[in-house]
mmCIF file of C-alpha atoms in Angstrom:
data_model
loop_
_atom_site.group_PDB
_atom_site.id
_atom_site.type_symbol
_atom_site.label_atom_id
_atom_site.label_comp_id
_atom_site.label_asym_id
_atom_site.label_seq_id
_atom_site.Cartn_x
_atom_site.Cartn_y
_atom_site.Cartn_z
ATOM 1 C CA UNK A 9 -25.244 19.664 18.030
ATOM 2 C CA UNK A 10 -21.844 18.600 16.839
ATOM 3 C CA UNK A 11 -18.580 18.658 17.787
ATOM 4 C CA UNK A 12 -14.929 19.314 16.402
ATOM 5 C CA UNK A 13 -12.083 17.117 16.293
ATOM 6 C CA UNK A 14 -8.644 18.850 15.689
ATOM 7 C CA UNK A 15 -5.091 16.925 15.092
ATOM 8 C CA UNK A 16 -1.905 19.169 15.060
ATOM 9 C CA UNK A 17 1.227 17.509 13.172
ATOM 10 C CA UNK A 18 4.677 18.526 13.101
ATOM 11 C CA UNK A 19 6.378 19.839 9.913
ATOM 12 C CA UNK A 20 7.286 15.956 9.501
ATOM 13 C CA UNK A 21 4.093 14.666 10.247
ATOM 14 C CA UNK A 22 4.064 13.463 13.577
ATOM 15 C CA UNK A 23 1.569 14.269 16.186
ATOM 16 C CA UNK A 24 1.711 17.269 17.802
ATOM 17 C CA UNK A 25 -1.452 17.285 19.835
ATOM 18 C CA UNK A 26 -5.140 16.051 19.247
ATOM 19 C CA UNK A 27 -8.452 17.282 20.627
ATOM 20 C CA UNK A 28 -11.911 16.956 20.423
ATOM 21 C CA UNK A 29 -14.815 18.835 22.220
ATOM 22 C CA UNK A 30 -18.419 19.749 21.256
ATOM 23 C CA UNK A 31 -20.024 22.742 19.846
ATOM 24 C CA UNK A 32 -22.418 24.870 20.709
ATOM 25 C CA UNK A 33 -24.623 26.047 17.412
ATOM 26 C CA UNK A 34 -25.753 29.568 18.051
ATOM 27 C CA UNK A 35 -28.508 31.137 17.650
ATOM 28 C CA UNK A 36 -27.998 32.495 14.345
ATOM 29 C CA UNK A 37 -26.948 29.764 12.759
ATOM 30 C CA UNK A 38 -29.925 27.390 14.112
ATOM 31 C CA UNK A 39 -31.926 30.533 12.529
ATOM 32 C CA UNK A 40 -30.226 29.467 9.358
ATOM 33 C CA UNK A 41 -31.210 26.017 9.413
ATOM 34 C CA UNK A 42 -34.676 26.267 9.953
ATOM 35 C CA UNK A 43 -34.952 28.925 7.800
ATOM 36 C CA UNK A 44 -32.513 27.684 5.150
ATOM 37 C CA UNK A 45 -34.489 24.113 5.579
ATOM 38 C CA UNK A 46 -38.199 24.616 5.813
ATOM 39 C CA UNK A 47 -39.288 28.785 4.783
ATOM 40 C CA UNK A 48 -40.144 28.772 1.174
ATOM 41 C CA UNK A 49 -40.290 32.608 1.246
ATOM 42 C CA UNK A 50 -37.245 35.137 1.677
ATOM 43 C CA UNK A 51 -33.464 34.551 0.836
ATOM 44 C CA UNK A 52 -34.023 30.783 0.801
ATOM 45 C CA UNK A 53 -36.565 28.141 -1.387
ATOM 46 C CA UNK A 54 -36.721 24.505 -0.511
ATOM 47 C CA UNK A 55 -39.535 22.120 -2.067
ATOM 48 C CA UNK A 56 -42.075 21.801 0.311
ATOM 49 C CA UNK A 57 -42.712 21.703 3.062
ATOM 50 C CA UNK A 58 -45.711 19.447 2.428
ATOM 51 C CA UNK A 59 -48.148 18.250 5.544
ATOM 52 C CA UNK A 60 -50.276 14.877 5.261
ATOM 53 C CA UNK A 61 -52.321 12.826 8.145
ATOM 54 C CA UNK A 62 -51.763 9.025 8.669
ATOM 55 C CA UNK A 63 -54.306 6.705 9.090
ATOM 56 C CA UNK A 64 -52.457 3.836 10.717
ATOM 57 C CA UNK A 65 -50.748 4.349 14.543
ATOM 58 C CA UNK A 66 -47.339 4.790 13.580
ATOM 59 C CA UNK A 67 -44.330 3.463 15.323
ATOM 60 C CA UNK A 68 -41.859 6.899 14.575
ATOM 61 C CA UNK A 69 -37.770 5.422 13.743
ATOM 62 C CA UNK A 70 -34.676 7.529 13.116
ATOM 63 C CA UNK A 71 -35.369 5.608 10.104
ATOM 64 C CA UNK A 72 -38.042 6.069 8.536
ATOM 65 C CA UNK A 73 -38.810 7.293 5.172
ATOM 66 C CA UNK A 74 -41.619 8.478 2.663
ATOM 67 C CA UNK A 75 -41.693 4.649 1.486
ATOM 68 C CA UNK A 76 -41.869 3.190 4.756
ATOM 69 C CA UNK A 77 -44.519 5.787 5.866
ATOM 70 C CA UNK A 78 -46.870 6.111 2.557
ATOM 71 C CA UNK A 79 -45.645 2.588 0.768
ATOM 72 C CA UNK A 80 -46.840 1.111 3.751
ATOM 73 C CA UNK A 81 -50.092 2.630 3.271
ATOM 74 C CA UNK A 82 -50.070 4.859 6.301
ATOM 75 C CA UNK A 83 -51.909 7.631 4.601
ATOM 76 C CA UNK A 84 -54.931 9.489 5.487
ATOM 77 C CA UNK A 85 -56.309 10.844 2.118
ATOM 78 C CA UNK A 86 -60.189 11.390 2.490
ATOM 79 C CA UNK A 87 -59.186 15.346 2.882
ATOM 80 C CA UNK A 88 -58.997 18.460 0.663
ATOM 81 C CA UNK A 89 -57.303 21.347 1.061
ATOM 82 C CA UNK A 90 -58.825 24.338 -0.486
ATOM 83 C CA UNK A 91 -61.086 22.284 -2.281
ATOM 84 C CA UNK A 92 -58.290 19.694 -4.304
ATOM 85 C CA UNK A 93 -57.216 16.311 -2.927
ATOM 86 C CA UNK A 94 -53.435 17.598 -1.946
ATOM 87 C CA UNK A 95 -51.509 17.302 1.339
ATOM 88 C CA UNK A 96 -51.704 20.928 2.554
ATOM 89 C CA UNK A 97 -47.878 23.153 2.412
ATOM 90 C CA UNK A 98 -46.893 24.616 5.187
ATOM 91 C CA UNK A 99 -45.394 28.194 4.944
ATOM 92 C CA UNK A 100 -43.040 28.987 7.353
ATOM 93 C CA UNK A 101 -42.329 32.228 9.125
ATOM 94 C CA UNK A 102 -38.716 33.318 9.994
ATOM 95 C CA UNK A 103 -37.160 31.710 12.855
ATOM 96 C CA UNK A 104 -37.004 33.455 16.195
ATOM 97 C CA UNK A 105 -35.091 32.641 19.177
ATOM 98 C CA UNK A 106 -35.071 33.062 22.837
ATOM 99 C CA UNK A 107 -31.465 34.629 23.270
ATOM 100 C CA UNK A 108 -27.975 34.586 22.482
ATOM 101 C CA UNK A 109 -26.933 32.862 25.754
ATOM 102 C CA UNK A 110 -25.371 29.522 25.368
ATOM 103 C CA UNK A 111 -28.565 27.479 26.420
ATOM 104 C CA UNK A 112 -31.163 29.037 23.710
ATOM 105 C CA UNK A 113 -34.359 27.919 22.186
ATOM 106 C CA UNK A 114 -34.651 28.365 17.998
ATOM 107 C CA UNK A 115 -37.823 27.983 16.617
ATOM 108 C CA UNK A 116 -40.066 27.870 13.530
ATOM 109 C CA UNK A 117 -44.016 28.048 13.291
ATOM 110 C CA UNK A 118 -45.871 26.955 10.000
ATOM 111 C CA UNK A 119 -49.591 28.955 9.513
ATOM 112 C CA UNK A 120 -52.508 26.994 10.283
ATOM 113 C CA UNK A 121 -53.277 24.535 7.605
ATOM 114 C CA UNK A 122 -57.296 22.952 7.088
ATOM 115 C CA UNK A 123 -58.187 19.899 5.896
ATOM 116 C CA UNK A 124 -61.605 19.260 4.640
ATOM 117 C CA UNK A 125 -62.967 15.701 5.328
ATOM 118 C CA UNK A 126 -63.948 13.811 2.973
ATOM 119 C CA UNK A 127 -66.294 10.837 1.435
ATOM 120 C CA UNK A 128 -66.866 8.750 4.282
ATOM 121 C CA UNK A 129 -64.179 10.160 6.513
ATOM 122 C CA UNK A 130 -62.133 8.072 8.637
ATOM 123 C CA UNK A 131 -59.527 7.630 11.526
ATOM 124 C CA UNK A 132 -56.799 10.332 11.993
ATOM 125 C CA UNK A 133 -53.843 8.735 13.934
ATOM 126 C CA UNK A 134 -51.031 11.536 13.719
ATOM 127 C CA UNK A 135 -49.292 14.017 10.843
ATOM 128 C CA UNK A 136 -46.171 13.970 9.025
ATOM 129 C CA UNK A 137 -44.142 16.674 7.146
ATOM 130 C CA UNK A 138 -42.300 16.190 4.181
ATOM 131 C CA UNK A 139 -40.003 18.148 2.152
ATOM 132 C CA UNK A 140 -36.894 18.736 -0.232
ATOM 133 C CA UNK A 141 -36.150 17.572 -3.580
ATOM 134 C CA UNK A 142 -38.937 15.318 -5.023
ATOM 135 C CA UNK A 143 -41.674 16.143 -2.795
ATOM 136 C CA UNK A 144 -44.735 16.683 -3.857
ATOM 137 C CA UNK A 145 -48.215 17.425 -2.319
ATOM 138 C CA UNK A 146 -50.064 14.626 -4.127
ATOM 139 C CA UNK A 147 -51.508 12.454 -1.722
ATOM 140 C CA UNK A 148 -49.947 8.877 -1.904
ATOM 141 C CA UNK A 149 -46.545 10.333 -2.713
ATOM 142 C CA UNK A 150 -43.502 8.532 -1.657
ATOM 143 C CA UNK A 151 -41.470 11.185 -3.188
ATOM 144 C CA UNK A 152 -39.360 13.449 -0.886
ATOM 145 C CA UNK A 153 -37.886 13.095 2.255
ATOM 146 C CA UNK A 154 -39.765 12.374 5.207
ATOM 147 C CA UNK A 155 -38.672 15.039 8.080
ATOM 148 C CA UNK A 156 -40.924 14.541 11.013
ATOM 149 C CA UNK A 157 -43.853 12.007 11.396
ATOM 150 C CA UNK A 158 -46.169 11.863 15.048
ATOM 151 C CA UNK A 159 -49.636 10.260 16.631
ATOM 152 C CA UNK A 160 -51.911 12.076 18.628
ATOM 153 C CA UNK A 161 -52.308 10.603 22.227
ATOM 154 C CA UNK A 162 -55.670 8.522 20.731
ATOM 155 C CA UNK A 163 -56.979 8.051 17.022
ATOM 156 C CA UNK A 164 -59.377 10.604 16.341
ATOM 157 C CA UNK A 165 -63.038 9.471 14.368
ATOM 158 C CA UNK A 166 -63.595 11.678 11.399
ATOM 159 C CA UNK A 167 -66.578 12.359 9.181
ATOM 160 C CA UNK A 168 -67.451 13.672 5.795
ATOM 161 C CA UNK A 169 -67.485 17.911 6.393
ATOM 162 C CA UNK A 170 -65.407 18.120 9.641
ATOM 163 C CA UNK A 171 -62.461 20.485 9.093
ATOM 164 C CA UNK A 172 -59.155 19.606 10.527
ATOM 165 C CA UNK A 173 -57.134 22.524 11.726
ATOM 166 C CA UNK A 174 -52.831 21.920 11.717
ATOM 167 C CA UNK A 175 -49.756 23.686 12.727
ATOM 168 C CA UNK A 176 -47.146 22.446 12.655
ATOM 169 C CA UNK A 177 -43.342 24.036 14.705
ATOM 170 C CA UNK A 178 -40.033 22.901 15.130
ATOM 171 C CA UNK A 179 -37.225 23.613 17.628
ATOM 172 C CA UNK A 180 -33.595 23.128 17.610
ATOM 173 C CA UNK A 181 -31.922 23.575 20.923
ATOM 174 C CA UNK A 182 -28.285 24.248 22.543
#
């Protein structure tokens, strides 16, 4: 959300009148941002969107960053993803939304992505997603910016051969 503020002057300058009220973002333009920020297909490219696994209990911040997430060595990396050691992208289909009415729902779903266990496995405490210029799918990557970052109610044990199955959606709401 957002809002506008407007100041009127006078042909000399002095106020007139000043206002300011919020906005509603519609549903075509929250379309737009989702699909403008995270498809990688279409009318739009972005870098990314790249999804890793932690391996620490995080404690999510407005924040937050790749460097505080990864340089703080918060991630999972005994995984593959279609057989190489990268965090797995996550392709985006158009955003849909639930109406045109002022109080709508906008929202993008990423396919299914699988991660492979590996070596001796390990604890999986939650996923992040990162994305735009500089990211990368290497594991251990502090490149990119950090967009969303979660835990799972409890840490999940892991071992060598399980598959872990992840999609990922986002919603942005008026």
């Amino acid at each position: 959300h957002g809002h506008y503020h407007v100041v009127c002057r006078d042909k000399n300058g002095n106020l007139k009148w000043e206002e300011e009220f919020p906005n509603l973002v519609v549903a075509g333009g929250k379309q737009l941002l989702l699909d403008t920020l995270l498809r990688t297909s279409g009318t739009y490219t972005t870098v990314g969107p790249f999804l890793g696994l932690t391996n620490a209990t995080l404690t999510p911040a407005a924040t937050d960053t790749m460097t505080t997430l990864v340089g703080g060595g918060k991630e999972f990396t005994n995984y593959t993803v279609g057989g190489s050691a990268v965090r797995g992208t996550a392709a985006f289909a158009a955003a849909t939304s639930t109406g045109l009415t002022p109080s709508n729902v906008t929202s993008s779903t990423a396919t299914a992505i699988t991660y492979t266990i590996t070596g001796g496995g390990g604890t999986v405490y939650g996923c992040f997603l990162v994305l735009g210029t500089g990211a990368v799918s290497t594991q251990s990557s502090t490149a990119g910016t950090l967009y969303s970052e979660g835990n799972f109610s409890t840490a999940k044990v892991t071992t060598a051969g399980d598959t872990v199955s992840v999609t990922y959606s986002t919603t942005a709401t008026s």
